C-alpha positions as a printed Julia matrix, in Angstrom:
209×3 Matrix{Float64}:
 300.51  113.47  215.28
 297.62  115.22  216.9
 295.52  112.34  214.71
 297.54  109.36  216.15
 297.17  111.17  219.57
 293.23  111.08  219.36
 293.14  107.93  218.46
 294.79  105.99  220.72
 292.67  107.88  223.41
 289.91  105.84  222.03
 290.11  102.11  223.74
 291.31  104.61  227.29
 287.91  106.62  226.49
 285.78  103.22  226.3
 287.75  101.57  229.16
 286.59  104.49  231.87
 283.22  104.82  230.51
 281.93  101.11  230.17
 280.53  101.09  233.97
 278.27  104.04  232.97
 277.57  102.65  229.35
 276.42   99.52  230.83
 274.2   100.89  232.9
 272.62  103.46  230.41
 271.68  100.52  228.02
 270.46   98.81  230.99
 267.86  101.56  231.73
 267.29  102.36  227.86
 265.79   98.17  228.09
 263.74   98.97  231.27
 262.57  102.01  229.92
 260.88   99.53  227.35
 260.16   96.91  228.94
 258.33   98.19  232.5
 255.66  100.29  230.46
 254.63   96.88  228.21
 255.0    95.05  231.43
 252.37   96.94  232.71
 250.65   96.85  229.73
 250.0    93.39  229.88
 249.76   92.58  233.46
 246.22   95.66  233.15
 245.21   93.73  230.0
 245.55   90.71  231.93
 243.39   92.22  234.29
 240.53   93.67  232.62
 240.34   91.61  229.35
 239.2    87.68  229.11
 241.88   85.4   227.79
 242.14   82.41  229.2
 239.65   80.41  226.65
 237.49   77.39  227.73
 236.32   75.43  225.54
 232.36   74.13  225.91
 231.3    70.89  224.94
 229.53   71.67  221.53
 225.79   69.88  223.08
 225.11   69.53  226.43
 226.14   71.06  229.8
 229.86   72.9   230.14
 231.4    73.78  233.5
 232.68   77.1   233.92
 232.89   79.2   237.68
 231.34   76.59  239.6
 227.9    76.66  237.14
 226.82   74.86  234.57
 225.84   76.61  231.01
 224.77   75.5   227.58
 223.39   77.51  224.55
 219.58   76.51  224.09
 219.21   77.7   221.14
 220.01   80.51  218.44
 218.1    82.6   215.91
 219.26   84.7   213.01
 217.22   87.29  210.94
 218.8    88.9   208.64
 218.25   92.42  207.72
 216.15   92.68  211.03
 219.1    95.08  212.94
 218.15   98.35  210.9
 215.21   98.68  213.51
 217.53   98.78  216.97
 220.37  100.98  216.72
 220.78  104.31  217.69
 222.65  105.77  214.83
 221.9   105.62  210.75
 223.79  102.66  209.56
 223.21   99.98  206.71
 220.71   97.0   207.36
 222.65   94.53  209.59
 221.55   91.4   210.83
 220.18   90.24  214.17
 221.32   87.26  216.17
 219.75   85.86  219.2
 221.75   83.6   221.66
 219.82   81.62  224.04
 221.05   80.21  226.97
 220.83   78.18  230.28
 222.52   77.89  233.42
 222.33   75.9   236.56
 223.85   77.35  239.06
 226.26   75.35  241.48
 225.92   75.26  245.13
 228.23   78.23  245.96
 226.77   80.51  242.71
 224.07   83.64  244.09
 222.34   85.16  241.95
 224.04   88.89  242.44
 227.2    87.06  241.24
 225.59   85.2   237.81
 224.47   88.59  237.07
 228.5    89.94  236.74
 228.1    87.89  233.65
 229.15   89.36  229.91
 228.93   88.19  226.66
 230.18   88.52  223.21
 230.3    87.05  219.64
 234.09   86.53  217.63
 234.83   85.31  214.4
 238.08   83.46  212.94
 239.26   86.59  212.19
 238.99   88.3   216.05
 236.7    90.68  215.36
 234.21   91.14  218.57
 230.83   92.12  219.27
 229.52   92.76  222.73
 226.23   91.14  223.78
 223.0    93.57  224.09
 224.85   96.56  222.3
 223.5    99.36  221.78
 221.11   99.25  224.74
 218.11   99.0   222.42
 218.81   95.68  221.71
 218.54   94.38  225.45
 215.24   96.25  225.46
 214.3    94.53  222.5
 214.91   91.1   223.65
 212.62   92.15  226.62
 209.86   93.32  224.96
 210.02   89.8   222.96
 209.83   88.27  226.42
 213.37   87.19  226.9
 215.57   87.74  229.39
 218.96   89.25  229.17
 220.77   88.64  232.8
 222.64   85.68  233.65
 221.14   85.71  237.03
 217.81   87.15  237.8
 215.1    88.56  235.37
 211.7    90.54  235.94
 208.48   88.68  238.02
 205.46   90.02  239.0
 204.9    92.8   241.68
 208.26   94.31  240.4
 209.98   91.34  242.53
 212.92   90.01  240.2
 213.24   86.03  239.91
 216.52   84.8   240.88
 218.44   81.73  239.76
 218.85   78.91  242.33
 220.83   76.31  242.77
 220.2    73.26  240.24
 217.66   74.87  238.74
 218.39   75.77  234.84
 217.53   79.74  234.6
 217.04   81.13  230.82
 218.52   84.02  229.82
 219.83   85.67  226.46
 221.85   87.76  224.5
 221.26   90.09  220.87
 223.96   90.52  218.57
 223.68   93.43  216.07
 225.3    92.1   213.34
 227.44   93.75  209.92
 226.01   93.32  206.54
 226.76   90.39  205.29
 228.09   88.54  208.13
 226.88   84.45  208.88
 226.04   82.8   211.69
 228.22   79.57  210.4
 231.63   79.64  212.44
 231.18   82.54  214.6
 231.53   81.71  218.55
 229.27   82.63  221.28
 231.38   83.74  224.3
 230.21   84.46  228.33
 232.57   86.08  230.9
 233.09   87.56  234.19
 235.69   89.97  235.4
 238.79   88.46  234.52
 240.21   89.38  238.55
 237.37   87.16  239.58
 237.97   83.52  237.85
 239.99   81.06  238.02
 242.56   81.29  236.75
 242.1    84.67  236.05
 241.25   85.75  232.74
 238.76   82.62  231.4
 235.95   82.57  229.45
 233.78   80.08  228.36
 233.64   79.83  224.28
 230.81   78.08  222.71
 230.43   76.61  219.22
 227.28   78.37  217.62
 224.76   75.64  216.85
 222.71   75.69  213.28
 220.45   78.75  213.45
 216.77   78.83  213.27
 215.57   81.65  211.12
């Protein structure tokens, strides 16, 4: 009896309780779903993606300038001489590029720009990393800001208006790893573009070796 007895105090049981069930699974979904919320709204934030595609020759648009890779150059084996840290022989890639800056563009904020190299299979490589290899690219005679670079009398050259500007970046590259199909990449704080989160994504040309 005491079993038939428990048992129809089951659906009662249910009945009073649903109100406070409810509302338990719906803060076991928030619980989830706030923390990835935020998640993705900081990634949103501080991470490029929004791609652009640029035109594989010629000028692309992107922030109100105008930018286009020059040229590229890829020595292999040459990376064992710039990093910091005892590694196998990796390969060095040079990414040369122009922009002409648009009416509104200053050279303090063409200068916020980044830049990285991706493959088909996402894996990333920021531009002038480790430091030695933006020092290298200067002592070559290159430039490695997207806005102003080094003039005489210590007084730094700045991009103008209309006027293509050179500058480039120096990929340290794995063992192994090709030019063919990788993607040359330039950026500026994602909170800053429009809309936020592009990047402009360039086709890498053939390589001169």
């Amino acid at each position: 009896m005491n079993g038939a007895t428990g048992h129809s105090l089951q659906p009662g049981w249910w009945k009073r309780n649903r109100a406070w069930l409810a509302g338990s699974l719906v803060l076991g979904a928030l619980a989830f779903y706030l923390p990835w919320r935020d998640s993705q709204a900081e990634r949103a934030r501080s991470a490029p993606s929004h791609r652009i595609d640029a035109a594989g020759k010629g000028w692309s648009q992107y922030e109100g300038s105008d930018w286009r890779i020059a040229g590229v150059e890829f020595e292999p084996g040459a990376g064992k001489a710039v990093a910091d840290y005892p590694h196998a022989p990796g390969s060095l890639l040079l990414v040369h590029y122009q922009v002409k800056p648009g009416p509104a563009a200053t050279a303090k904020l063409l200068d916020r720009c980044r830049g990285r190299l991706v493959d088909a299979t996402g894996r990333r490589w920021p531009a002038n990393e480790p430091y030695k290899l933006g020092r290298r690219l200067r002592d070559r005679g290159f430039n490695d800001s997207c806005g102003t670079r080094p003039g005489e009398s210590f007084v730094r050259v700045e991009a103008r208006p209309g006027q293509a500007f050179d500058f480039s970046h120096a990929f340290l590259l794995p063992p192994g790893t090709r030019p063919e199909g990788l993607r040359a990449e330039l950026f500026f704080p994602p909170s800053t573009t429009t809309p936020h989160g592009s990047y402009l994504s360039f086709p890498l040309p053939p390589a001169a070796p």
